[in-house]
Structure formats: C-alpha cells, structure tokens
Amino acid sequence: MIQAADALLLKQIDQSLARRSTLWQRDLSSWEAYRRSVAPNRERFAKQTGVSKDPRVAGAGFEYVSPVAGVPLVNYDQGSLWWVRWEAFGKVHGEGFLLEPNNYQGVNLIALSDADHTADQLARDFANPESQESGFARWFGSLGCRLLIPILVDRSENDFHLSQREWLHRPAFELGRTLAGYEVLKVLAALDEMEAAHPGSRTGILGWGEGGRLALYAGALDERLQSVCVASYFGSRQEVWDEPADRQVSGLLREFGDAEIATLILPRTLVINQGIFPDAGYRLGADGRPERLKERQAKPGKPGRLHSVPLAEARAEVERLRELTAGLKPEPTVVFQTSPPDREVSGEAVAAWLSALGVSAEAPVPAPGAMASHLDEKSPQWFGHRREVQVSELEGHNQWALEDSRRLREEWFKAIRTDTLANYQADMAVPRQRFREEVVGDLRLDKVPPAPQSRRYQEGAGVVSYEVRLEVSPGWFTYGILTLPEKLDLSGKEKRPVVVCQHGLEGRPQDVIGEAGFKAYSAFATTLAQQGFVTFAPQNPYIFNDHFRTLQFKAQSLGASLFSLIVPQHEQIVSWLGSLPFVDAKRIGFYGLSYGGKSAMRLPALVEGYSLSICSADFNEWVWKNAATDPRSLRYSYANKGEYEIFEWDLGSTFNYAEMAALICPRPFMVERGHFDGVAPDEMVAFEYAKVRRLYQALLGIGDRTEIEWFAGPHKINGVGTFRFLRRHLDWPAAP
C-alpha cells in the first residue's frame, strides 16, 4: 500500500508540470498586459508562502547597533560597515550588515548569503583585508551602492536536535506561514526602509544558496526589485519533498516550479548563476541521501538534503522559463552564467545584475587602504546573541499567531446559521468544500469499481473474519478485515449496522480484532461483532515511519495530504459496505483510536456515508498541540517531536477539532478520553469539546447527539460509554 501510494504521488508530481498551464493566463501582448495577467498568480504565491498573512510594519528606519555603541564594525576608505535592525512585522525585526558608502549614488543592493553563513563568520571576513567579502564591501562602496546583507536563521541544531529552521517552520506552517515567508517579509520591510530614506532610488537583490531561494521569492513578489540575481539555487523543484522541511510550501508544484516563479519577475532583469552549492542535510545515510527507515530514530526532524542542481538541469529550467514567456515583446533580459569552481557567484553575473541598475562594474576592487576593524574577542558572543534574538522573535510571533488563530476560526463560523438544522447544513457546504480543497486536498482520483477480493481470515468465539481488498482508483486500493457475527443471515433478511474500527499510528487491522494490540485496542472490532454489529477494520497508510511520512511531503507539494489518499479509500469502503445485502447503508459508524482518532475527525467530515463518529485517544485542542512551543506545552506538543509529517497547512485559521466536529454535525459525535492519556491534559480536551457541546446543545438543540466519556485510564479503547453510544445511535439493542 505504501509503495502504491508512493507511485501514485510521484505520477501526480510528474503530471503537475503539464497541468500548471491551466492556472496561468499570460497575456504576452505587452509588458503592462503581461504584468496584469500574472497578478493573480503573484497573489496566490504570496498566500502559499505566508507572505500575505502578516502586514509589514511602517518602521522608523534602520537602527544602528554595534558591539561598541555608535561605532561601525569596520571602517573602509570607501564607507563604513554597520550592524542594523529594522521593524518587519508584528514584533519581529530584520537584522544584518549595512554598508554605508561615502558617496551614495542612489542604488540599493540587498545580498543574501546561505543560511549557514553566520553573522560572526561574515563579520570576520569583512574585517579581513585579504578576504573576498572585504573586497566586495570596498568595491560596492567605491561604486556608491548602499549594501544590506540580512542574516538568515541558520541550520544549527537546538536542544531538541531539530535544526533551528525546521523548529521555526513547523508551527508557522500549521498557522498558514512559512519560515521562507518570514524571511522574505524581513527583506521587503528593509526595502520599505530603503525607499523611504531615498525616494526614487533603484534596488536590486542577489542571493546565494538559501539566499538565492529568497531572492527568487522576493523578486517574484515585489516589483520594486528591479534586478534579481539567483545564484546556486535555480533548478527543478520536482523533488522538493526530499529537501529539508523548511523548504516545504503547500501546493507549490500545483502551480509553480522555479521557472514559473521566475516568470513573475519578468520583464524585470533576472540573472541566474550556476556555481558551487551549499552542502547541508539532516539525517543523511551512508550514501549521502536522506534516510528512509521503518523504525523511528532519535533525531525527530525530517530527513532532507539541499539539492545541488546539475548544470543540465539548470539550463533546462531556464529554457522552460524562456518557453513560458516566448513572444513577450520587448524580450525580457534573462542572463544565465556559470561560476568558476572556487566562486559562489561569477563576476559576469554580478556585472549583469548591476548593469540593470545603471551601475558599471568595470571599476577595479580598491586596495584595503586604511581599514579599521572594531571587532574584538567578545564579538562572537555578541553576534551569537543577535542570532538568538532572531529565533526568539520568530518563536514569539508563532505563538502570537497561535493565539490569534482562534479569532480567525470564530470569524468564519459567525456566518453559519444555526436557527434550523436545514439552514445549518446548507451553510456548512462551503466550509466542507474548503476543508476538502484547501486543508485535506483533493487529488481528484478517477474512481473504479471496487472489484472485491476476499478470503477467510479466522474464526473466533461467535465471529468469523475475512480479509478484503477493494480497488479505489487505477493503482490505488484499500484493504481491511471484515468481521461478522457467526450466526448472521447473509441473505439480507436482516440489515445490520456496521462499525468501521480504525487502528492508530503504525497499526494494522489485526491489532483491533485480536490479541496483538489488545492493551490499546481491547479487540474492540471483535467485541462489537460478538454483540451483533458488522465491523470492518481498514488498513490506513500511516505505517513504516519515514516511508509514510515522506508521502505527506510529496502530497503537500501538490496542495494535498496523506488524507487525500485515505478519503477515497473510505468512500469506497462505505459504498461497498452499503452494497452488502446484510448491511444497512444508513447505519455505518466510524470509531478510531489515536491516529485513528485523527481519522475520526477528518474522514466523517468528508465521507458523509458515515452516520456517526467516535474519536478515541486523540481529541484535543489540535492546533495548540501542533504549534505551541512554550515549555509547559512542549510536554504534549508535536513541535519538538518525531511526527514531522503531522503539520497541516494553515489549519490554525481554518479548522481546529471543534470546527471539524462542526462538519460532522448534525450526525452523532463522541469523544472517548482517558484521564491519564498523554495526548493532552484534560483541560485542553475539555476546552475544545466545550465548543462542540455548545454547538450541538445550545445552538442547534440536539445535545443528545454528542457526549464525552471520561475514564480513569491511559491511551486506549475503553469500550463502555462508546458502546452504549453506538447501540443508541446505530439503533442496535443492548447485548444480552
């Protein structure tokens, strides 16, 4: 099943290249018409990266800060190098180096290095008269250019053995943002400050490695950047799922590869430079590739490696860019250059980049002259503190966004009428479609007949079980165990209710029917069959650790998720079960534990053939559980745990568990909660369930359709109140 899912998603990724054209309506008749025609794509890209989520702050200019107050880091004959910070968004600041030339000529340059070029390293290089960085600073100063070098969050590992970039990206993603989006916002806020200080000035941006990615994104999103140079990044993104977690952009490949993003820069000048690439990765195997292991490892992050783009691939992506804009007149300037083996960016690329800003690059690099460095032995600690401030500010913004997300969810729900059930159900059609399209994701798989295959599996006390395989779509199937009461009349004279019994993480259908997983599952599928229910225990594809978690990243690159594969499986299951002569199609309930409880919140919300849902050992304030990073919450939060696939795009402002339950409503819904379950504290479970209870009881007057059972136990099926709930709402008499 995992192999089939992998093949299906890789095929979808391959097909995304051809499908993207349906989302673009490029008008090549003129530059102005072209710019207007791609504006909707630019807006969608801003949303996908989270850049449109947070408004930039109108700041008060650059704040000059240095280890020695009022003194630049380095003085050159041509200008001075400072450390500056500026307001960006919320309470977040950008920080970095600013070269102030002695003879400013109205040109601003923004240069972004790779994430692992730390401020301390760069400062030492700028202070070394023999270094390339020092030479560049003197050269740009002699050209009269104001040069800003924003510092990025680096890839060092924190106390949880996560890279700082993944640590910040995880909650941001859950809240409709990305780390790259945050860093682009810092760049654009700096651009605001530069333009405010010097109206009418010209600005270009250049980036290498991770900085190249951000230069590409910033150039695509802000037309004030008149010249863009992308160094050692540009290439195919068809394997973005294999890169580090912070490279994740939901739905990227559905509409954008690097070539498509670059078309948003045109007709402004774009320079693409192919040189040496930064070498970085996390959880790499002996072959240098990201690990794919079936067992969980000590390090909790996503395996991933930066993609070193082969020259042929870079040329092919540039050619795609040119094909996408062929016919645009006047022909835009797209320059492709390669660097010498020892250079990150070639001189020719820099010259082409500057030329578009009206700057001649013919001037030689000035001699060091009377350089004066004001760095000392305490400077590394000072720069280390600046790095910590950047991380802590973004942590704080993520936590502010987490708190604000509740308001955003409440805002959309205000429009839902609750005066009658009919009005409620009609109004929930739009949120349900949004949940399907924007949160879970719809791959629009072609359905095929189920073509069931079955074989007897085992017999037990009063029951008999069968393994069943159903086809779902070409190359995709589902499998499970059907358990029947031994004396069931199969002719159809009597219609029985069905309970679909769902296993949790790394589980199997066998776990819910027998002794293998009895401690957690209490063989509840078999017990219910002994009480007269038909039960079906499906295999869901959250097994084999890295192998299934990687599926999530492949799916998310298409704007989908693992549940985009699971929903069609369960649609087929419900349809097939309902076709059996001894099953009442209107009495099919869902009951899942742990990851099966996660399924209980998402599947019945979209598979309306489920007549009720029971969420066991999972229900809680789900957005908090994914995005909270304060010390107390980290006992429960996924933010520092090994479930690196668990984060769902922009769930924060759309659907927490109360809103998912609202999609299940007015069908019966129940929570099964053990007081000693480590999923969440009782208070958070009660907090989220109170909203569900209010909807059913206070707003809709159907309080008898929902309940929560608290029991003194751990992460397990209790099978007391839930069994009563099933008998009542599936209309089945009490067991004798």
XYZ file of C-alpha atoms in Angstrom:
736
model
C 0.000 0.000 0.000
C 2.819 2.412 0.849
C 4.535 1.583 -2.435
C 1.283 2.126 -4.335
C 0.754 5.484 -2.621
C 4.305 6.498 -3.452
C 3.902 5.586 -7.118
C 0.589 7.447 -7.308
C 2.015 10.631 -5.810
C 5.165 10.563 -7.940
C 2.959 10.215 -11.014
C 0.876 13.184 -9.855
C 4.061 15.209 -9.334
C 5.250 14.323 -12.847
C 1.888 15.376 -14.274
C 1.936 18.675 -12.380
C 4.328 20.183 -14.938
C 1.793 19.913 -17.742
C -1.196 20.810 -15.568
C 0.217 24.132 -14.347
C -0.622 25.919 -17.567
C -4.335 25.776 -16.684
C -3.653 28.120 -13.749
C -1.889 30.775 -15.832
C -3.404 33.211 -18.312
C -0.303 35.049 -19.540
C -1.006 37.960 -21.869
C 2.160 38.444 -23.931
C 0.868 41.388 -25.973
C 2.826 43.950 -23.932
C 4.794 44.240 -20.723
C 1.958 46.023 -18.958
C -0.628 43.472 -20.118
C 1.701 40.686 -19.006
C 2.132 42.166 -15.545
C -1.637 42.433 -15.097
C -2.218 38.895 -16.352
C 0.126 37.270 -13.811
C -1.061 39.359 -10.846
C -3.461 36.601 -9.624
C -0.602 34.093 -9.660
C 1.538 36.503 -7.652
C -1.252 36.847 -5.094
C -1.592 33.070 -4.794
C 2.161 32.687 -4.381
C 2.124 35.278 -1.591
C -0.599 33.266 0.128
C 1.199 29.933 -0.344
C 4.386 31.253 1.224
C 2.502 33.047 4.009
C 3.847 36.447 2.969
C 0.324 37.857 2.714
C -0.570 36.664 6.216
C 1.304 39.322 8.197
C 1.248 43.034 7.303
C 4.616 44.749 7.362
C 5.245 47.433 9.966
C 5.824 51.020 8.892
C 9.154 51.359 10.639
C 11.284 54.281 11.721
C 14.283 53.444 9.557
C 17.368 51.395 10.302
C 18.528 51.210 13.903
C 22.318 51.165 14.085
C 23.530 48.738 16.729
C 27.075 47.521 17.315
C 29.172 45.799 19.976
C 30.573 49.270 20.667
C 27.744 51.814 20.747
C 27.873 54.366 17.949
C 30.900 52.783 16.292
C 30.741 50.844 12.987
C 32.014 47.273 12.798
C 34.547 48.148 10.099
C 35.678 51.408 8.522
C 36.876 51.381 4.913
C 38.180 54.254 2.833
C 35.019 53.857 0.745
C 32.454 53.674 3.561
C 31.545 52.018 6.830
C 30.009 48.668 7.760
C 27.341 48.626 10.457
C 25.039 46.148 12.119
C 21.439 47.318 11.753
C 17.990 46.150 12.690
C 14.614 47.232 11.371
C 10.981 46.609 12.164
C 9.473 43.982 9.850
C 6.108 42.591 11.025
C 4.429 42.157 14.373
C 7.220 42.409 16.926
C 9.755 40.831 14.576
C 12.820 42.669 13.310
C 15.193 42.016 10.471
C 18.894 42.258 11.257
C 22.075 42.306 9.249
C 25.073 44.196 7.896
C 24.698 47.566 6.193
C 27.474 49.113 4.126
C 27.054 52.883 4.032
C 29.124 54.305 1.139
C 30.779 57.677 1.485
C 29.416 58.729 -1.909
C 25.893 57.286 -2.253
C 24.722 57.162 -5.893
C 21.054 56.238 -5.422
C 21.424 52.450 -5.751
C 20.432 49.986 -3.027
C 21.654 46.403 -3.057
C 20.302 43.551 -0.954
C 22.548 40.484 -0.791
C 21.527 37.245 0.896
C 24.016 34.510 1.641
C 23.216 30.915 2.545
C 21.629 30.184 5.912
C 24.802 28.626 7.276
C 26.908 31.734 6.682
C 26.616 33.071 10.207
C 26.933 36.712 11.175
C 30.099 36.037 13.145
C 31.758 34.364 10.148
C 30.764 37.181 7.820
C 31.944 39.830 10.275
C 35.392 38.226 10.477
C 35.528 38.052 6.680
C 34.559 41.706 6.303
C 37.293 42.654 8.764
C 39.942 40.633 6.898
C 41.514 42.877 4.227
C 42.510 39.818 2.164
C 39.046 38.221 2.047
C 36.634 38.214 -0.898
C 33.906 39.676 1.335
C 36.091 42.610 2.342
C 36.926 43.229 -1.302
C 33.246 43.226 -2.246
C 32.444 45.712 0.530
C 35.174 48.095 -0.638
C 34.131 47.643 -4.272
C 30.429 48.320 -3.679
C 31.393 51.302 -1.529
C 33.524 52.689 -4.354
C 30.536 52.296 -6.705
C 28.397 54.363 -4.318
C 25.998 51.487 -3.596
C 24.259 51.031 -0.262
C 24.550 47.319 0.521
C 22.342 45.442 3.011
C 23.078 41.828 3.970
C 20.185 40.428 6.030
C 21.074 37.453 8.195
C 19.014 34.270 7.931
C 18.119 31.709 10.573
C 20.869 29.105 10.436
C 20.633 25.302 10.344
C 22.304 24.593 13.666
C 20.533 22.065 15.883
C 18.736 23.189 19.021
C 18.294 21.332 22.304
C 15.645 19.098 20.703
C 18.081 18.036 17.945
C 15.991 19.863 15.369
C 17.513 22.377 13.000
C 16.546 25.892 14.009
C 14.931 26.296 10.612
C 12.643 23.273 10.972
C 11.860 24.245 14.580
C 10.505 27.618 13.442
C 8.896 26.338 10.245
C 6.758 23.634 11.895
C 4.360 25.862 13.872
C 4.495 28.533 11.171
C 3.219 26.021 8.600
C 0.338 24.991 10.859
C -0.576 28.682 11.115
C -0.521 29.467 7.382
C 3.021 30.776 7.245
C 6.495 29.551 6.301
C 9.972 30.382 7.534
C 10.883 31.473 3.999
C 7.855 33.760 4.030
C 9.022 35.317 7.288
C 12.481 35.951 5.840
C 11.044 37.416 2.638
C 8.921 39.755 4.768
C 12.087 40.941 6.512
C 13.666 41.658 3.125
C 10.618 43.549 1.878
C 10.458 45.559 5.106
C 14.095 46.538 4.553
C 13.168 47.574 1.026
C 10.437 49.775 2.510
C 13.032 51.485 4.724
C 15.480 51.999 1.861
C 12.845 53.545 -0.366
C 11.519 55.746 2.424
C 15.018 57.050 3.119
C 15.848 57.609 -0.562
C 12.713 58.012 -2.714
C 13.338 57.224 -6.358
C 16.380 55.064 -5.643
C 16.963 51.848 -7.580
C 17.143 48.473 -5.792
C 18.386 45.035 -6.756
C 18.565 41.753 -4.862
C 21.102 38.935 -5.088
C 21.161 35.658 -3.198
C 23.262 32.504 -2.979
C 22.022 29.092 -1.781
C 19.149 29.663 0.629
C 19.602 33.337 -0.110
C 19.086 32.532 -3.791
C 15.746 30.967 -2.979
C 14.696 34.053 -1.012
C 15.918 36.398 -3.759
C 13.800 34.443 -6.259
C 10.750 34.614 -3.993
C 11.192 38.287 -3.068
C 11.774 39.278 -6.685
C 8.632 37.423 -7.740
C 6.518 39.082 -5.048
C 7.717 42.707 -5.152
C 8.072 44.573 -8.427
C 10.145 47.311 -6.796
C 13.155 44.978 -7.053
C 14.400 45.997 -10.476
C 17.181 43.454 -10.875
C 17.301 39.952 -9.395
C 20.241 37.545 -9.269
C 19.649 33.941 -8.144
C 22.878 32.049 -7.506
C 23.283 28.300 -6.922
C 19.625 27.533 -6.376
C 17.641 27.714 -9.637
C 16.524 24.329 -10.973
C 13.767 21.750 -10.972
C 11.755 21.545 -7.766
C 10.083 18.244 -8.673
C 11.851 16.627 -5.709
C 11.277 19.454 -3.233
C 9.797 16.791 -0.920
C 13.346 15.407 -0.496
C 14.757 18.747 0.673
C 14.827 19.951 4.311
C 11.468 20.552 5.991
C 11.730 24.350 5.843
C 11.679 24.166 2.023
C 8.064 22.966 2.236
C 5.479 25.179 0.503
C 1.972 23.751 0.371
C 0.735 23.323 -3.185
C 3.943 24.660 -4.728
C 4.133 22.159 -7.603
C 0.483 22.519 -8.492
C 1.203 25.991 -9.889
C 4.901 26.771 -9.554
C 8.318 25.450 -10.334
C 11.321 27.757 -10.299
C 10.619 28.690 -13.932
C 7.037 29.706 -13.137
C 8.149 31.741 -10.125
C 10.741 33.439 -12.306
C 8.050 34.466 -14.807
C 6.677 36.705 -12.043
C 9.991 38.603 -12.066
C 9.889 39.348 -15.776
C 10.040 41.746 -17.548
C 12.498 42.981 -14.925
C 16.077 41.710 -15.282
C 16.787 38.207 -13.996
C 20.308 36.811 -13.700
C 20.718 33.113 -12.929
C 24.140 31.951 -11.823
C 25.254 28.332 -11.591
C 28.179 27.872 -9.218
C 29.181 25.942 -6.133
C 26.264 24.945 -3.919
C 25.993 24.913 -0.134
C 26.204 21.376 1.205
C 23.787 20.692 4.041
C 21.460 17.937 5.131
C 19.756 16.302 8.095
C 19.566 12.590 8.884
C 21.609 11.528 5.885
C 22.524 7.904 5.262
C 25.913 6.469 4.371
C 25.186 7.194 0.702
C 24.595 10.858 1.457
C 20.886 10.587 0.736
C 18.126 11.325 3.275
C 17.335 8.266 5.383
C 14.207 6.198 4.742
C 13.866 3.964 7.789
C 10.919 1.909 9.005
C 11.723 2.487 12.676
C 11.693 5.827 14.466
C 15.088 7.415 15.086
C 16.431 9.533 17.950
C 16.539 12.679 15.837
C 12.974 13.978 15.464
C 13.263 16.017 12.279
C 12.555 15.327 8.628
C 15.403 13.761 6.636
C 16.367 16.121 3.847
C 19.246 17.473 1.814
C 19.829 20.617 -0.193
C 19.562 19.945 -3.905
C 22.763 20.618 -5.844
C 21.376 21.379 -9.273
C 23.285 19.768 -12.169
C 24.226 22.206 -14.908
C 21.997 20.483 -17.478
C 19.019 20.705 -15.130
C 19.597 24.411 -14.513
C 19.817 25.052 -18.255
C 16.610 23.071 -18.813
C 14.739 25.124 -16.205
C 15.993 28.358 -17.764
C 14.805 27.079 -21.134
C 11.374 26.343 -19.628
C 11.294 29.914 -18.341
C 12.032 31.240 -21.815
C 9.400 28.992 -23.393
C 6.766 30.160 -20.906
C 7.343 33.795 -21.898
C 8.202 33.320 -25.575
C 6.636 36.099 -27.614
C 6.767 38.749 -24.897
C 7.985 41.967 -26.519
C 10.336 43.634 -25.926
C 12.125 40.424 -24.995
C 12.971 40.484 -21.269
C 16.529 40.151 -20.037
C 17.301 36.677 -18.703
C 21.017 36.041 -18.207
C 22.461 32.610 -17.432
C 26.035 32.446 -16.121
C 28.305 29.833 -14.580
C 30.902 30.475 -11.874
C 34.488 29.303 -11.588
C 34.884 26.269 -9.281
C 36.040 28.441 -6.368
C 33.380 31.155 -6.641
C 29.850 31.302 -5.286
C 28.846 33.994 -7.799
C 30.653 34.857 -11.022
C 31.866 38.360 -11.778
C 29.915 38.284 -15.041
C 26.673 37.550 -13.167
C 27.287 40.416 -10.741
C 28.102 42.752 -13.632
C 24.875 41.857 -15.454
C 22.900 42.316 -12.242
C 24.411 45.758 -11.582
C 24.084 46.849 -15.200
C 20.290 46.621 -14.944
C 20.520 49.150 -12.097
C 22.641 51.551 -14.141
C 25.884 50.655 -12.344
C 29.048 49.881 -14.284
C 31.065 47.020 -12.857
C 34.281 47.962 -14.648
C 35.882 49.660 -11.641
C 38.611 47.526 -10.010
C 38.441 46.368 -6.407
C 40.097 49.109 -4.312
C 43.107 48.268 -2.169
C 42.372 47.779 1.555
C 43.717 51.210 2.405
C 43.206 52.432 5.946
C 40.784 49.716 7.092
C 39.833 49.786 10.779
C 38.017 46.909 12.482
C 36.235 47.413 15.782
C 35.639 43.711 16.432
C 37.233 42.082 19.475
C 37.234 38.796 21.388
C 33.711 39.481 22.681
C 32.235 39.950 19.211
C 31.365 36.247 18.644
C 29.196 36.268 21.776
C 27.543 39.481 20.642
C 26.702 38.037 17.229
C 25.527 34.833 18.907
C 23.087 36.908 20.920
C 21.820 38.607 17.741
C 21.167 35.129 16.298
C 19.240 34.112 19.425
C 17.137 37.269 19.209
C 16.097 36.409 15.655
C 14.992 32.919 16.698
C 13.177 34.093 19.833
C 11.305 36.832 17.946
C 10.012 34.320 15.399
C 9.108 31.899 18.179
C 7.151 34.707 19.780
C 5.396 35.576 16.540
C 4.382 31.959 16.013
C 2.875 31.907 19.498
C 1.056 35.191 18.871
C -0.322 33.731 15.627
C -1.423 30.640 17.553
C -3.445 32.788 19.944
C -4.862 34.872 17.104
C -5.894 31.783 15.134
C -8.854 31.220 17.444
C -10.253 34.613 16.407
C -9.852 33.765 12.724
C -11.743 30.497 13.101
C -14.514 32.216 15.036
C -14.835 34.852 12.311
C -15.758 32.439 9.535
C -18.091 30.435 11.763
C -20.129 33.561 12.584
C -21.651 33.405 9.105
C -23.139 29.938 9.723
C -26.856 29.963 10.529
C -27.943 27.780 13.444
C -31.628 28.702 13.622
C -32.623 25.437 11.901
C -30.785 22.219 11.061
C -31.640 22.702 7.399
C -30.036 26.146 7.313
C -27.032 24.879 9.254
C -26.404 22.010 6.864
C -26.825 24.256 3.836
C -24.362 26.833 5.184
C -21.762 24.189 6.096
C -21.474 23.068 2.475
C -18.974 25.838 1.693
C -16.696 25.183 4.717
C -16.833 21.464 3.917
C -15.657 22.149 0.379
C -12.938 24.418 1.732
C -11.840 21.658 4.101
C -11.741 19.206 1.203
C -9.903 21.503 -1.199
C -7.612 23.625 0.974
C -6.880 21.559 4.089
C -7.105 17.875 3.183
C -6.618 18.418 -0.546
C -8.426 16.687 -3.395
C -6.315 14.774 -5.914
C -9.439 14.100 -7.994
C -8.622 10.444 -8.445
C -10.564 8.537 -11.070
C -12.755 6.043 -9.214
C -13.048 2.424 -10.370
C -15.468 -0.339 -9.310
C -14.362 -1.991 -6.035
C -13.844 -5.460 -7.584
C -13.730 -7.021 -4.087
C -11.405 -9.907 -3.335
C -11.775 -11.764 -0.049
C -10.543 -14.780 1.857
C -11.432 -16.248 5.204
C -9.029 -14.954 7.843
C -10.014 -16.531 11.162
C -12.868 -17.733 13.333
C -13.344 -16.796 16.961
C -15.923 -17.012 19.697
C -19.138 -16.268 17.836
C -17.491 -14.437 14.931
C -15.827 -15.080 11.593
C -13.403 -12.707 9.835
C -12.409 -12.146 6.216
C -9.565 -10.224 4.635
C -10.921 -7.926 1.927
C -9.220 -5.911 -0.794
C -11.072 -3.224 -2.755
C -9.854 -1.263 -5.762
C -10.183 2.517 -5.384
C -8.602 4.091 -8.457
C -6.048 2.894 -11.016
C -3.063 1.708 -8.967
C -4.679 2.533 -5.622
C -6.566 0.154 -3.347
C -7.742 -0.401 0.202
C -7.595 -3.435 2.455
C -9.153 -4.465 5.732
C -10.698 -7.190 7.844
C -14.451 -7.738 7.812
C -15.754 -9.408 10.969
C -19.268 -10.870 11.042
C -21.390 -12.342 13.818
C -21.181 -16.102 13.322
C -24.947 -16.590 13.020
C -25.567 -13.617 10.733
C -28.056 -14.349 7.950
C -26.205 -13.257 4.820
C -29.306 -13.319 2.638
C -30.352 -9.800 3.565
C -33.484 -10.632 5.516
C -31.995 -8.575 8.333
C -29.944 -5.383 7.888
C -27.192 -4.901 10.467
C -25.328 -1.725 11.464
C -21.591 -1.504 10.760
C -18.779 -0.030 12.832
C -15.576 0.818 10.952
C -12.843 0.261 13.568
C -9.683 2.224 12.839
C -6.187 1.472 14.140
C -3.656 4.106 15.167
C -0.109 5.030 14.164
C 1.946 2.096 12.823
C -1.081 -0.140 13.403
C -2.645 -2.993 11.464
C -6.233 -4.206 11.124
C -5.178 -7.289 13.072
C -4.489 -5.082 16.100
C -8.147 -4.187 16.576
C -9.550 -7.708 16.254
C -7.267 -9.846 18.426
C -4.503 -10.111 20.984
C -1.730 -8.319 19.056
C -2.800 -4.837 20.114
C -5.129 -5.766 22.956
C -3.565 -3.422 25.518
C -4.576 -0.362 23.494
C -7.455 -1.640 21.368
C -9.189 -4.208 23.617
C -10.052 -6.193 20.435
C -12.961 -3.795 20.058
C -13.786 -4.823 16.487
C -14.268 -8.417 17.606
C -16.168 -7.456 20.763
C -18.607 -5.339 18.774
C -19.131 -8.191 16.296
C -19.860 -10.502 19.214
C -22.573 -8.018 20.210
C -24.171 -8.260 16.768
C -22.517 -5.465 14.790
C -20.766 -5.997 11.493
C -17.273 -4.496 11.803
C -14.649 -3.551 9.262
C -11.050 -2.728 10.213
C -9.266 -0.893 7.355
C -5.535 -0.523 6.866
C -4.694 3.175 6.741
C -1.341 4.132 5.175
C 0.361 5.639 8.222
C 2.891 2.843 8.684
C 6.662 2.386 8.233
C 7.866 5.694 9.700
C 9.903 7.663 7.139
C 8.245 5.864 4.243
C 4.756 7.141 5.054
C 5.886 10.477 6.476
C 7.623 11.245 3.187
C 4.314 10.596 1.417
C 2.896 13.564 3.317
C 5.579 15.881 1.927
C 5.055 14.589 -1.599
C 1.321 15.164 -1.237
C 1.762 18.592 0.338
C 3.903 19.732 -2.585
C 0.690 19.257 -4.608
C -1.565 21.014 -2.094
C -2.775 17.650 -0.816
C -2.086 15.422 2.193
C -1.984 11.812 3.284
C -5.734 12.081 3.832
C -6.161 12.954 0.149
C -5.397 9.262 -0.383
C -7.315 7.974 2.633
C -10.607 9.783 1.929
C -11.148 7.984 -1.421
C -10.334 4.688 0.291
C -13.055 5.250 2.862
C -15.531 6.496 0.289
C -15.067 3.154 -1.450
C -15.277 1.241 1.841
C -18.564 2.889 2.811
C -20.005 2.395 -0.661
C -19.041 -1.291 -0.738
C -20.242 -1.979 2.802
C -23.554 -0.326 1.982
C -23.972 -2.615 -1.027
C -23.776 -5.805 1.068
C -27.221 -7.394 1.447
C -26.933 -7.761 5.225
C -25.793 -4.143 5.869
C -27.956 -1.084 6.477
C -26.146 1.608 4.472
C -27.648 4.317 6.673
C -26.144 2.851 9.846
C -22.377 2.844 9.254
C -20.375 4.421 12.074
C -16.673 5.249 12.477
C -14.652 4.588 15.653
C -10.900 5.229 15.721
C -8.105 5.315 18.294
C -5.112 7.687 18.315
C -4.153 8.297 14.650
C -7.445 6.523 14.037
C -8.986 9.254 16.200
C -7.278 11.798 13.953
C -9.018 9.927 11.135
C -12.307 10.139 13.062
C -12.135 13.931 12.859
C -11.291 14.142 9.153
C -12.904 11.196 7.374
C -16.549 11.515 8.544
C -16.272 15.272 7.909
C -15.891 14.437 4.201
C -17.282 10.906 3.863
C -20.913 11.642 4.537
C -21.816 7.948 4.358
C -20.526 7.689 7.922
C -23.588 8.198 10.099
C -21.602 8.923 13.284
C -18.045 9.320 14.533
C -16.204 8.413 17.741
C -12.799 9.968 18.367
C -10.825 7.999 20.947
C -7.489 8.995 22.497
C -6.861 11.900 20.160
C -9.393 14.704 20.622
C -7.885 17.925 21.974
C -7.031 21.494 21.043
C -5.280 20.243 17.928
C -3.794 23.498 16.637
C -2.274 24.147 20.070
C -0.863 20.614 20.107
C 0.901 21.238 16.810
C 2.058 24.828 17.206
C 2.656 25.522 20.919
C 6.320 25.884 21.897
C 6.187 27.251 25.447
C 7.941 24.962 27.968
C 4.750 23.694 29.617
C 3.041 22.878 26.324
C 6.070 21.063 24.907
C 5.221 18.122 27.169
C 2.352 17.488 24.734
C 3.147 19.495 21.601
C 4.312 17.946 18.334
C 6.534 20.988 17.736
C 9.592 19.135 19.076
C 8.548 15.512 18.445
C 9.283 12.903 15.790
C 5.949 13.188 13.958
C 7.488 15.538 11.435
C 4.681 14.953 8.913
C 1.839 15.890 11.270
C 1.652 19.599 10.430
C -1.218 20.622 8.145
C -1.179 23.820 6.117
C -2.999 26.762 7.727
C -5.140 24.609 9.985
C -4.865 27.398 12.539
C -7.102 29.872 10.741
C -9.449 27.261 9.286
C -10.311 24.070 11.197
C -9.437 23.032 14.720
C -11.138 19.929 16.135
C -14.268 21.852 17.123
C -14.659 23.061 13.538
C -14.062 19.554 12.186
C -16.744 18.285 14.558
C -18.989 21.011 13.148
C -18.536 19.386 9.731
C -19.663 16.056 11.205
C -22.669 17.704 12.896
C -25.652 17.075 12.981
C -24.581 13.425 12.871
C -23.779 11.973 16.318
C -20.256 12.631 17.583
C -18.491 11.313 20.687
C -15.122 11.682 22.399
C -13.556 8.880 24.455
C -10.975 10.272 26.875
C -8.705 8.581 29.405
C -7.610 10.896 32.213
C -4.041 9.554 32.006
C -3.733 9.789 28.233
C -0.576 11.738 27.371
C -2.073 13.151 24.171
C -3.140 16.292 26.039
C -4.121 17.433 29.525
C -7.777 17.093 30.491
C -8.171 20.870 30.491
C -7.324 21.211 26.793
C -9.617 18.337 25.823
C -12.475 19.883 27.809
C -11.752 23.347 26.398
C -12.111 22.165 22.803
C -15.025 19.827 23.462
C -16.989 22.607 25.188
C -17.292 24.313 21.792
C -18.681 21.110 20.288
C -21.180 20.718 23.111
C -22.292 24.337 22.719
C -22.942 23.826 19.008
C -24.977 20.648 19.434
C -26.884 21.604 22.593
C -27.119 25.389 22.863
C -27.181 26.416 19.205
C -28.867 23.501 17.449
C -30.812 21.852 20.268
C -29.524 18.345 19.537
C -27.432 17.804 22.650
C -28.456 14.140 22.810
C -26.282 13.520 19.735
C -22.956 14.306 21.374
C -21.129 13.283 24.519
C -17.718 12.756 26.048
C -16.765 9.864 28.303
C -14.004 10.401 30.836
C -12.477 7.287 32.337
C -9.575 6.622 34.687
C -7.243 5.075 32.165
C -4.491 5.646 29.582
C -4.320 5.884 25.784
C -6.752 3.087 24.967
C -10.209 1.948 23.906
C -12.426 1.840 26.998
C -15.491 0.466 25.244
C -18.145 1.352 27.820
C -19.847 4.656 27.060
C -18.845 4.399 23.413
C -20.540 1.010 23.058
C -23.733 2.456 24.538
C -23.423 5.382 22.131
C -23.114 3.004 19.169
C -26.098 0.932 20.217
C -28.247 4.019 20.702
C -27.368 5.872 17.527
C -26.999 2.836 15.259
C -30.282 1.505 16.638
C -28.992 -1.831 17.899
C -30.331 -3.469 21.077
C -28.211 -3.907 24.165
C -26.088 -7.035 24.356
C -27.813 -9.871 26.248
